[in-house]
PDB file of C-alpha atoms in Angstrom:
ATOM      1  CA  PRO C   1      -6.885 -23.181  44.641  1.00  0.00           C
ATOM      2  CA  VAL C   2      -4.035 -20.837  45.465  1.00  0.00           C
ATOM      3  CA  THR C   3      -0.804 -21.445  43.590  1.00  0.00           C
ATOM      4  CA  VAL C   4       2.696 -20.079  44.097  1.00  0.00           C
ATOM      5  CA  GLN C   5       5.678 -20.193  41.811  1.00  0.00           C
ATOM      6  CA  ASN C   6       9.205 -18.844  41.737  1.00  0.00           C
ATOM      7  CA  PRO C   7       9.059 -16.132  39.033  1.00  0.00           C
ATOM      8  CA  ARG C   8      12.762 -16.590  38.242  1.00  0.00           C
ATOM      9  CA  ARG C   9      12.506 -20.254  37.325  1.00  0.00           C
ATOM     10  CA  ASN C  10      10.489 -22.418  35.005  1.00  0.00           C
ATOM     11  CA  GLY C  11       8.549 -25.250  36.517  1.00  0.00           C
ATOM     12  CA  SER C  12       5.236 -26.244  37.937  1.00  0.00           C
ATOM     13  CA  PRO C  13       3.544 -24.073  40.541  1.00  0.00           C
ATOM     14  CA  THR C  14       2.915 -25.320  44.059  1.00  0.00           C
ATOM     15  CA  VAL C  15      -0.782 -25.746  44.858  1.00  0.00           C
ATOM     16  CA  VAL C  16      -1.815 -24.643  48.345  1.00  0.00           C
ATOM     17  CA  ASN C  17      -4.658 -26.700  49.777  1.00  0.00           C
ATOM     18  CA  VAL C  18      -7.170 -24.073  50.867  1.00  0.00           C
ATOM     19  CA  PRO C  19     -10.657 -24.954  52.089  1.00  0.00           C
ATOM     20  CA  ASN C  20     -12.869 -26.197  49.272  1.00  0.00           C
ATOM     21  CA  GLY C  21     -15.255 -23.486  48.124  1.00  0.00           C
ATOM     22  CA  PHE C  22     -13.282 -20.531  49.505  1.00  0.00           C
ATOM     23  CA  GLU C  23     -13.170 -17.724  46.933  1.00  0.00           C
ATOM     24  CA  ALA C  24     -10.727 -14.905  47.620  1.00  0.00           C
ATOM     25  CA  LEU C  25     -11.876 -11.345  46.950  1.00  0.00           C
ATOM     26  CA  THR C  26      -9.056  -9.384  48.603  1.00  0.00           C
ATOM     27  CA  VAL C  27      -5.615 -10.043  50.097  1.00  0.00           C
ATOM     28  CA  ASP C  28      -3.056  -8.387  52.339  1.00  0.00           C
ATOM     29  CA  VAL C  29       0.481  -9.461  53.213  1.00  0.00           C
ATOM     30  CA  ASN C  30       1.797  -8.870  56.712  1.00  0.00           C
ATOM     31  CA  SER C  31       5.532  -9.157  56.099  1.00  0.00           C
ATOM     32  CA  ASP C  32       6.390  -8.630  59.789  1.00  0.00           C
ATOM     33  CA  ARG C  33       4.425 -11.764  60.692  1.00  0.00           C
ATOM     34  CA  SER C  34       5.059 -13.668  57.410  1.00  0.00           C
ATOM     35  CA  ILE C  35       1.299 -14.036  56.959  1.00  0.00           C
ATOM     36  CA  ALA C  36      -0.946 -13.515  53.934  1.00  0.00           C
ATOM     37  CA  VAL C  37      -4.581 -12.817  54.813  1.00  0.00           C
ATOM     38  CA  PHE C  38      -7.256 -13.440  52.182  1.00  0.00           C
ATOM     39  CA  GLY C  39     -10.774 -12.083  52.583  1.00  0.00           C
ATOM     40  CA  GLY C  40     -13.454 -13.884  50.643  1.00  0.00           C
ATOM     41  CA  VAL C  41     -16.620 -15.922  50.562  1.00  0.00           C
ATOM     42  CA  ILE C  42     -17.658 -19.526  51.084  1.00  0.00           C
ATOM     43  CA  GLN C  43     -20.825 -21.474  50.357  1.00  0.00           C
ATOM     44  CA  ASN C  44     -21.302 -19.811  46.960  1.00  0.00           C
ATOM     45  CA  GLY C  45     -21.098 -16.333  48.462  1.00  0.00           C
ATOM     46  CA  ALA C  46     -23.569 -16.962  51.286  1.00  0.00           C
ATOM     47  CA  ARG C  47     -21.005 -16.303  54.044  1.00  0.00           C
ATOM     48  CA  SER C  48     -17.846 -14.246  54.376  1.00  0.00           C
ATOM     49  CA  ALA C  49     -14.604 -15.590  55.781  1.00  0.00           C
ATOM     50  CA  TYR C  50     -10.919 -14.815  55.972  1.00  0.00           C
ATOM     51  CA  LEU C  51      -8.064 -17.230  55.483  1.00  0.00           C
ATOM     52  CA  GLU C  52      -4.565 -16.894  56.930  1.00  0.00           C
ATOM     53  CA  LEU C  53      -1.555 -18.449  55.214  1.00  0.00           C
ATOM     54  CA  ASP C  54       1.892 -18.783  56.780  1.00  0.00           C
ATOM     55  CA  ILE C  55       4.267 -17.508  54.098  1.00  0.00           C
ATOM     56  CA  SER C  56       7.510 -17.842  56.064  1.00  0.00           C
ATOM     57  CA  ASN C  57       8.478 -20.228  53.260  1.00  0.00           C
ATOM     58  CA  PRO C  58       6.889 -18.354  50.325  1.00  0.00           C
ATOM     59  CA  LEU C  59       7.190 -21.285  47.930  1.00  0.00           C
ATOM     60  CA  ASN C  60       5.417 -23.605  50.369  1.00  0.00           C
ATOM     61  CA  PRO C  61       2.726 -21.590  52.207  1.00  0.00           C
ATOM     62  CA  ARG C  62       0.513 -23.354  54.734  1.00  0.00           C
ATOM     63  CA  VAL C  63      -2.993 -22.643  55.979  1.00  0.00           C
ATOM     64  CA  VAL C  64      -3.008 -21.233  59.497  1.00  0.00           C
ATOM     65  CA  THR C  65      -6.755 -20.794  59.931  1.00  0.00           C
ATOM     66  CA  MET C  66     -10.019 -19.890  58.270  1.00  0.00           C
ATOM     67  CA  GLU C  67     -12.609 -17.903  60.204  1.00  0.00           C
ATOM     68  CA  VAL C  68     -16.213 -17.286  59.165  1.00  0.00           C
ATOM     69  CA  VAL C  69     -17.266 -13.677  59.827  1.00  0.00           C
ATOM     70  CA  SER C  70     -20.624 -13.444  58.044  1.00  0.00           C
ATOM     71  CA  GLY C  71     -22.522 -12.650  61.222  1.00  0.00           C
ATOM     72  CA  GLN C  72     -20.542  -9.454  61.753  1.00  0.00           C
ATOM     73  CA  GLY C  73     -21.531  -7.727  58.540  1.00  0.00           C
ATOM     74  CA  ARG C  74     -24.405  -7.760  56.125  1.00  0.00           C
ATOM     75  CA  GLY C  75     -22.378  -8.299  52.965  1.00  0.00           C
ATOM     76  CA  ARG C  76     -19.175  -9.700  51.527  1.00  0.00           C
ATOM     77  CA  ILE C  77     -15.701  -8.863  52.733  1.00  0.00           C
ATOM     78  CA  THR C  78     -14.385  -6.373  50.201  1.00  0.00           C
ATOM     79  CA  GLY C  79     -11.252  -5.134  51.943  1.00  0.00           C
ATOM     80  CA  ILE C  80      -8.772  -6.644  54.372  1.00  0.00           C
ATOM     81  CA  ALA C  81      -5.643  -5.303  56.062  1.00  0.00           C
ATOM     82  CA  SER C  82      -3.287  -6.528  58.749  1.00  0.00           C
ATOM     83  CA  ALA C  83      -0.724  -4.891  60.998  1.00  0.00           C
ATOM     84  CA  GLY C  84       1.130  -6.297  63.957  1.00  0.00           C
ATOM     85  CA  GLN C  85      -1.114  -9.033  65.381  1.00  0.00           C
ATOM     86  CA  ASP C  86      -4.354  -7.522  64.069  1.00  0.00           C
ATOM     87  CA  ILE C  87      -6.592  -8.156  61.059  1.00  0.00           C
ATOM     88  CA  PHE C  88      -9.171  -5.581  59.928  1.00  0.00           C
ATOM     89  CA  TYR C  89     -11.887  -6.117  57.325  1.00  0.00           C
ATOM     90  CA  VAL C  90     -14.789  -4.221  55.791  1.00  0.00           C
ATOM     91  CA  PHE C  91     -17.944  -5.354  54.017  1.00  0.00           C
ATOM     92  CA  ASP C  92     -19.811  -4.126  50.952  1.00  0.00           C
ATOM     93  CA  ASP C  93     -22.876  -3.173  53.025  1.00  0.00           C
ATOM     94  CA  ASP C  94     -22.202   0.594  53.068  1.00  0.00           C
ATOM     95  CA  SER C  95     -21.762   0.546  56.839  1.00  0.00           C
ATOM     96  CA  SER C  96     -18.894   2.264  58.545  1.00  0.00           C
ATOM     97  CA  SER C  97     -18.125  -0.749  60.744  1.00  0.00           C
ATOM     98  CA  ILE C  98     -14.715  -2.376  60.588  1.00  0.00           C
ATOM     99  CA  GLY C  99     -14.333  -5.988  61.678  1.00  0.00           C
ATOM    100  CA  HIS C 100     -11.354  -6.950  63.825  1.00  0.00           C
ATOM    101  CA  ALA C 101      -9.577 -10.213  64.618  1.00  0.00           C
ATOM    102  CA  ARG C 102      -6.193 -11.347  65.921  1.00  0.00           C
ATOM    103  CA  ILE C 103      -3.652 -13.247  63.834  1.00  0.00           C
ATOM    104  CA  GLN C 104      -3.408 -16.889  64.897  1.00  0.00           C
ATOM    105  CA  GLN C 105      -0.065 -17.984  66.284  1.00  0.00           C
ATOM    106  CA  SER C 106       0.223 -21.570  65.097  1.00  0.00           C
ATOM    107  CA  LEU C 107      -0.484 -23.645  62.023  1.00  0.00           C
ATOM    108  CA  LEU C 108      -3.521 -25.872  61.941  1.00  0.00           C
ATOM    109  CA  GLU C 109      -3.092 -29.582  61.726  1.00  0.00           C
ATOM    110  CA  ASP C 110      -4.972 -31.205  58.831  1.00  0.00           C
ATOM    111  CA  SER C 111      -7.577 -32.613  61.244  1.00  0.00           C
ATOM    112  CA  GLU C 112      -8.224 -29.146  62.721  1.00  0.00           C
ATOM    113  CA  LEU C 113      -8.714 -27.652  59.255  1.00  0.00           C
ATOM    114  CA  LYS C 114     -11.150 -30.445  58.367  1.00  0.00           C
ATOM    115  CA  ASP C 115     -13.083 -29.714  61.576  1.00  0.00           C
ATOM    116  CA  ILE C 116     -13.416 -26.026  60.635  1.00  0.00           C
ATOM    117  CA  LEU C 117     -14.589 -26.952  57.165  1.00  0.00           C
ATOM    118  CA  SER C 118     -17.198 -29.368  58.474  1.00  0.00           C
ATOM    119  CA  ARG C 119     -18.698 -26.591  60.632  1.00  0.00           C
ATOM    120  CA  VAL C 120     -19.102 -24.158  57.705  1.00  0.00           C
ATOM    121  CA  GLU C 121     -20.439 -26.535  55.067  1.00  0.00           C
TER     122      GLU C 121
END
């Protein structure tokens, strides 16, 4: 799970409900869009994916989307960056290809997130 906590106060961290089995390997923060983008793996490393979190309220981030990108590279996502409305990612396959996606505009409802998860399990 992803947790957040105010570093200036004592107390329990807030747990962010990310898709079960998602393991983050890299992260980038797009402060202009108030989005954190995590690159990682799912299904025990069998597939790569990226996860977007809305961090407009940093102590209560919410999942925007998770996208599986394993078909676009031969390895794991090892680097991710975002600028403007764009997300860029690279794999550990020694290729020079850079994956590209657009930042989603709206938060997922819980049912939409469950639907995504059911398709990748």
